[in-house]
Amino acid sequence: MKSKTTLLIALLLFTLTLTACGTTETSPADQAPPQRDTPPPRPEDNAQSAPAEVEAQPVEQTDTTPSDGETTTFKIEAWTDNWFAAYLGEELIVEDSVSITTERSFNAETATFEASYPLTLNFILKDFKENDTGLEYIGTNRQQMGDGGFIMQLTDLSTGAVVAVSDGSWACTVIHEAPLDKSCANQSNPVAGTAPCGFTDLGEPAGWMSASYDVNSWNATTVHSFDAVRPKDGYDQIRWDASAQFIWGPDLETNNTVLCRVVVTDPASGN
């Protein structure tokens, strides 16, 4: 009986083993279908998928023609008795390196700067005075009125041409005048504001360095001779253009502070 039972169990295990093996085989339906060669693309398919042709754009050309307002290097040369400052608009270009309070401050100045045409050049010109009497060496045997004088030339270094000089075409105005009576110079105790030592001090007009400031009423510009100015130290250091002239207010002795303006245009175009 025991042997029959053992035989049945063995047969049962064999049957189960065969069933399990059969279920692990892949059925034909589960197998991946065979790969077929992909047909080559048709010409019309290529035409549809090709990217659209980009229209050619013209190449932009760089304009190498110099434009208006091109920057140029300029050289300014000036001499004055006794002191000056030059501005491009409101920007300082050069100021006399010797203080206005220095006795006998005669010297020339040269400077270079970058700018473009047209240039608005403004100048402050001063003759030395101890106080508002307009006198110098007060209380000594040399007590006297001073005397001014200014000369300038401007060179365009790109061409080497002198493009501006001081002359009677400038617009100038006197803002400090003293003494109003020249007999003040003979006073043993000259007092500013007390006759005969009166004075006029207008001060600098607000905004006068702006290119838009109207200088049409500035008509004090006066050309003076070499002999009247008697230029001293520094003047001979500069080779002056023949057209450059000494300018100041009408009176070299009593016009102590003078403001001047000149507009320099491009000689090639007039702009």
Short mmCIF file of C-alpha atoms in Angstrom, two decimals:
data_model
loop_
_atom_site.label_atom_id
_atom_site.label_comp_id
_atom_site.label_asym_id
_atom_site.label_seq_id
_atom_site.Cartn_x
_atom_site.Cartn_y
_atom_site.Cartn_z
CA MET A 1 0.00 0.00 0.00
CA LYS A 2 2.83 2.31 0.94
CA SER A 3 4.59 1.62 -2.36
CA LYS A 4 1.47 2.48 -4.34
CA THR A 5 1.15 5.79 -2.56
CA THR A 6 4.76 6.63 -3.27
CA LEU A 7 4.28 5.84 -6.95
CA LEU A 8 1.24 8.08 -7.19
CA ILE A 9 3.08 10.98 -5.64
CA ALA A 10 5.96 10.54 -8.09
CA LEU A 11 3.58 10.52 -11.06
CA LEU A 12 1.84 13.63 -9.76
CA LEU A 13 5.14 15.53 -9.42
CA PHE A 14 6.19 14.51 -12.96
CA THR A 15 2.87 15.77 -14.38
CA LEU A 16 3.20 19.12 -12.59
CA THR A 17 6.74 19.53 -13.90
CA LEU A 18 5.66 19.00 -17.52
CA THR A 19 2.80 21.52 -17.14
CA ALA A 20 5.11 24.21 -15.75
CA CYS A 21 7.59 23.79 -18.61
CA GLY A 22 4.85 24.19 -21.18
CA THR A 23 3.59 27.52 -19.78
CA THR A 24 7.04 29.15 -19.94
CA GLU A 25 7.36 28.71 -23.71
CA THR A 26 6.50 31.80 -25.72
CA SER A 27 3.52 31.42 -27.89
CA PRO A 28 3.73 32.45 -31.55
CA ALA A 29 1.31 35.30 -30.83
CA ASP A 30 3.65 36.72 -28.20
CA GLN A 31 6.68 36.73 -30.47
CA ALA A 32 7.72 40.08 -32.10
CA PRO A 33 6.81 40.24 -35.75
CA PRO A 34 9.71 39.93 -38.15
CA GLN A 35 11.38 43.26 -39.15
CA ARG A 36 10.77 44.39 -42.71
CA ASP A 37 13.13 46.56 -44.68
CA THR A 38 12.07 50.23 -44.64
CA PRO A 39 11.38 51.39 -48.17
CA PRO A 40 13.56 54.31 -49.39
CA PRO A 41 11.94 57.73 -49.19
CA ARG A 42 10.10 58.92 -52.23
CA PRO A 43 11.29 62.11 -53.94
CA GLU A 44 8.04 63.84 -53.14
CA ASP A 45 8.54 63.02 -49.45
CA ASN A 46 11.96 64.71 -49.52
CA ALA A 47 10.46 67.77 -51.14
CA GLN A 48 7.89 68.08 -48.40
CA SER A 49 10.34 67.63 -45.53
CA ALA A 50 13.20 69.82 -46.83
CA PRO A 51 13.56 73.16 -44.96
CA ALA A 52 12.38 76.30 -46.73
CA GLU A 53 15.13 78.17 -48.57
CA VAL A 54 16.20 81.37 -46.72
CA GLU A 55 16.22 84.45 -48.87
CA ALA A 56 19.71 85.99 -49.09
CA GLN A 57 20.05 89.35 -47.32
CA PRO A 58 22.30 92.11 -48.66
CA VAL A 59 25.52 92.66 -46.64
CA GLU A 60 25.49 95.95 -44.77
CA GLN A 61 28.30 98.26 -45.89
CA THR A 62 30.29 100.33 -43.34
CA ASP A 63 30.37 104.01 -44.17
CA THR A 64 33.99 105.15 -43.88
CA THR A 65 33.23 108.73 -44.85
CA PRO A 66 34.14 111.10 -41.99
CA SER A 67 30.95 112.30 -40.34
CA ASP A 68 30.13 115.76 -39.08
CA GLY A 69 31.42 116.24 -35.55
CA GLU A 70 34.54 114.09 -36.04
CA THR A 71 36.97 114.70 -33.17
CA THR A 72 40.16 116.59 -33.94
CA THR A 73 43.20 117.53 -31.88
CA PHE A 74 43.80 121.26 -31.51
CA LYS A 75 46.72 123.28 -30.14
CA ILE A 76 46.07 126.59 -28.43
CA GLU A 77 48.88 129.10 -27.91
CA ALA A 78 48.34 132.31 -25.95
CA TRP A 79 50.14 135.15 -24.24
CA THR A 80 48.60 137.71 -21.91
CA ASP A 81 49.41 140.52 -19.52
CA ASN A 82 48.73 139.29 -16.90
CA TRP A 83 46.42 136.24 -16.71
CA PHE A 84 43.90 134.26 -18.79
CA ALA A 85 41.81 131.11 -18.76
CA ALA A 86 40.47 129.41 -21.92
CA TYR A 87 37.38 127.19 -22.05
CA LEU A 88 35.76 124.92 -24.60
CA GLY A 89 32.18 125.84 -23.76
CA GLU A 90 32.23 125.47 -19.98
CA GLU A 91 35.15 123.01 -19.86
CA LEU A 92 38.54 124.43 -18.89
CA ILE A 93 41.22 123.93 -21.56
CA VAL A 94 44.11 125.83 -20.01
CA GLU A 95 44.67 128.40 -17.30
CA ASP A 96 47.67 130.66 -16.94
CA SER A 97 50.16 128.72 -14.82
CA VAL A 98 51.43 131.87 -13.11
CA SER A 99 49.08 133.31 -10.48
CA ILE A 100 47.44 136.66 -11.21
CA THR A 101 48.86 137.86 -7.87
CA THR A 102 52.44 137.30 -9.06
CA GLU A 103 54.26 140.57 -9.74
CA ARG A 104 55.12 140.92 -13.43
CA SER A 105 53.42 137.65 -14.41
CA PHE A 106 54.19 137.66 -18.14
CA ASN A 107 54.24 134.25 -19.77
CA ALA A 108 52.90 132.20 -22.66
CA GLU A 109 50.86 129.00 -22.45
CA THR A 110 50.47 126.13 -24.92
CA ALA A 111 47.98 123.26 -24.59
CA THR A 112 46.34 120.60 -26.76
CA PHE A 113 42.77 119.31 -26.52
CA GLU A 114 40.23 117.17 -28.39
CA ALA A 115 37.11 118.72 -29.90
CA SER A 116 34.89 118.73 -32.96
CA TYR A 117 33.75 121.63 -35.10
CA PRO A 118 32.20 124.06 -34.45
CA LEU A 119 34.07 125.12 -31.30
CA THR A 120 32.73 127.69 -28.85
CA LEU A 121 35.78 129.13 -27.09
CA ASN A 122 35.39 131.36 -24.05
CA PHE A 123 38.13 133.44 -22.42
CA ILE A 124 38.58 135.27 -19.12
CA LEU A 125 41.31 137.92 -19.37
CA LYS A 126 42.64 139.76 -16.32
CA ASP A 127 45.18 142.45 -15.66
CA PHE A 128 46.69 142.53 -12.18
CA LYS A 129 45.23 144.97 -9.66
CA GLU A 130 45.81 145.13 -5.91
CA ASN A 131 42.18 146.02 -5.18
CA ASP A 132 39.17 147.70 -6.75
CA THR A 133 41.08 150.93 -7.23
CA GLY A 134 42.59 149.18 -10.26
CA LEU A 135 46.07 150.23 -9.13
CA GLU A 136 49.25 148.28 -8.47
CA TYR A 137 52.26 148.98 -6.23
CA ILE A 138 49.98 151.09 -4.01
CA GLY A 139 51.85 153.30 -1.54
CA THR A 140 55.18 153.02 -3.37
CA ASN A 141 56.86 155.37 -5.78
CA ARG A 142 55.75 152.97 -8.53
CA GLN A 143 52.01 153.31 -7.81
CA GLN A 144 50.25 153.13 -11.14
CA MET A 145 47.49 151.64 -13.27
CA GLY A 146 48.37 148.33 -14.88
CA ASP A 147 47.94 147.59 -18.56
CA GLY A 148 46.62 144.47 -20.26
CA GLY A 149 46.90 142.73 -23.60
CA PHE A 150 46.12 139.29 -25.07
CA ILE A 151 47.03 137.35 -28.20
CA MET A 152 46.09 133.80 -29.24
CA GLN A 153 46.20 131.35 -32.12
CA LEU A 154 44.54 127.95 -32.58
CA THR A 155 45.96 125.22 -34.82
CA ASP A 156 44.14 122.16 -36.18
CA LEU A 157 46.84 119.50 -35.80
CA SER A 158 45.20 117.19 -38.34
CA THR A 159 45.99 119.70 -41.08
CA GLY A 160 48.58 121.96 -39.47
CA ALA A 161 46.45 124.98 -40.35
CA VAL A 162 45.85 127.92 -38.04
CA VAL A 163 42.05 127.99 -37.81
CA ALA A 164 41.52 130.89 -35.39
CA VAL A 165 43.42 133.92 -34.11
CA SER A 166 42.61 136.76 -31.77
CA ASP A 167 41.34 139.76 -33.75
CA GLY A 168 38.64 142.38 -33.91
CA SER A 169 35.94 139.86 -34.90
CA TRP A 170 35.76 138.45 -31.38
CA ALA A 171 32.93 139.31 -29.01
CA CYS A 172 34.31 140.86 -25.81
CA THR A 173 32.86 142.74 -22.85
CA VAL A 174 34.47 144.53 -19.90
CA ILE A 175 33.16 143.44 -16.49
CA HIS A 176 35.63 145.23 -14.22
CA GLU A 177 36.81 148.79 -14.81
CA ALA A 178 38.93 150.89 -12.43
CA PRO A 179 39.76 153.55 -11.74
CA LEU A 180 36.94 155.44 -13.39
CA ASP A 181 39.04 158.59 -13.01
CA LYS A 182 42.71 158.06 -13.91
CA SER A 183 43.78 160.79 -11.45
CA CYS A 184 43.27 158.10 -8.80
CA ALA A 185 46.79 156.90 -9.61
CA ASN A 186 48.15 160.19 -8.17
CA GLN A 187 46.39 159.87 -4.81
CA SER A 188 48.58 159.37 -1.77
CA ASN A 189 45.90 157.24 -0.14
CA PRO A 190 43.68 155.81 -2.89
CA VAL A 191 40.43 154.24 -1.59
CA ALA A 192 38.30 152.06 -3.88
CA GLY A 193 34.82 153.48 -4.33
CA THR A 194 35.82 156.94 -3.11
CA ALA A 195 36.36 159.65 -5.72
CA PRO A 196 38.42 159.78 -7.78
CA CYS A 197 38.88 156.01 -7.34
CA GLY A 198 35.46 154.78 -8.39
CA PHE A 199 35.08 151.39 -10.07
CA THR A 200 32.59 149.20 -11.90
CA ASP A 201 32.36 145.46 -11.14
CA LEU A 202 29.60 143.68 -13.05
CA GLY A 203 30.69 140.11 -12.29
CA GLU A 204 30.40 137.25 -14.75
CA PRO A 205 26.92 136.92 -16.29
CA ALA A 206 25.12 133.73 -15.33
CA GLY A 207 25.48 131.05 -17.99
CA TRP A 208 27.67 133.16 -20.26
CA MET A 209 29.84 130.19 -21.30
CA SER A 210 26.89 128.37 -22.83
CA ALA A 211 26.85 128.34 -26.64
CA SER A 212 23.27 129.59 -26.50
CA TYR A 213 24.17 132.70 -24.50
CA ASP A 214 23.61 135.83 -26.60
CA VAL A 215 26.81 137.87 -26.98
CA ASN A 216 25.56 140.17 -29.72
CA SER A 217 25.88 143.15 -27.37
CA TRP A 218 29.53 142.37 -26.59
CA ASN A 219 31.18 145.05 -28.70
CA ALA A 220 34.10 146.17 -26.52
CA THR A 221 36.69 144.24 -28.52
CA THR A 222 39.58 146.50 -29.43
CA VAL A 223 42.72 145.69 -31.39
CA HIS A 224 45.90 147.19 -29.91
CA SER A 225 49.35 147.59 -31.43
CA PHE A 226 52.50 145.73 -30.47
CA ASP A 227 53.99 148.96 -29.15
CA ALA A 228 50.95 149.71 -27.00
CA VAL A 229 50.96 146.27 -25.36
CA ARG A 230 54.75 145.89 -25.19
CA PRO A 231 54.70 142.07 -24.79
CA LYS A 232 57.34 140.68 -22.48
CA ASP A 233 58.46 137.28 -21.17
CA GLY A 234 57.18 134.28 -23.13
CA TYR A 235 55.88 136.11 -26.15
CA ASP A 236 58.90 135.25 -28.31
CA GLN A 237 58.59 131.54 -27.47
CA ILE A 238 55.73 131.23 -29.96
CA ARG A 239 55.92 131.58 -33.72
CA TRP A 240 52.88 133.75 -34.27
CA ASP A 241 50.71 133.69 -37.35
CA ALA A 242 50.82 137.05 -39.12
CA SER A 243 47.05 137.45 -38.72
CA ALA A 244 47.06 137.14 -34.90
CA GLN A 245 46.41 140.49 -33.17
CA PHE A 246 46.56 141.88 -29.66
CA ILE A 247 43.09 142.47 -28.25
CA TRP A 248 41.61 143.85 -25.02
CA GLY A 249 38.87 146.23 -24.01
CA PRO A 250 39.04 149.82 -25.29
CA ASP A 251 41.39 150.90 -22.47
CA LEU A 252 44.45 148.82 -21.69
CA GLU A 253 44.88 150.59 -18.33
CA THR A 254 41.41 150.68 -16.77
CA ASN A 255 39.76 147.57 -18.27
CA ASN A 256 40.88 145.03 -15.67
CA THR A 257 38.70 142.00 -16.47
CA VAL A 258 37.46 141.16 -19.96
CA LEU A 259 35.30 138.25 -21.14
CA CYS A 260 35.60 137.10 -24.76
CA ARG A 261 33.92 134.59 -27.06
CA VAL A 262 34.87 133.21 -30.48
CA VAL A 263 33.16 130.44 -32.48
CA VAL A 264 35.52 128.43 -34.69
CA THR A 265 34.01 126.71 -37.72
CA ASP A 266 35.51 124.02 -39.92
CA PRO A 267 37.39 125.89 -42.68
CA ALA A 268 36.71 123.02 -45.08
CA SER A 269 32.93 123.11 -44.73
CA GLY A 270 32.10 126.32 -42.89
CA ASN A 271 30.37 124.32 -40.13
#
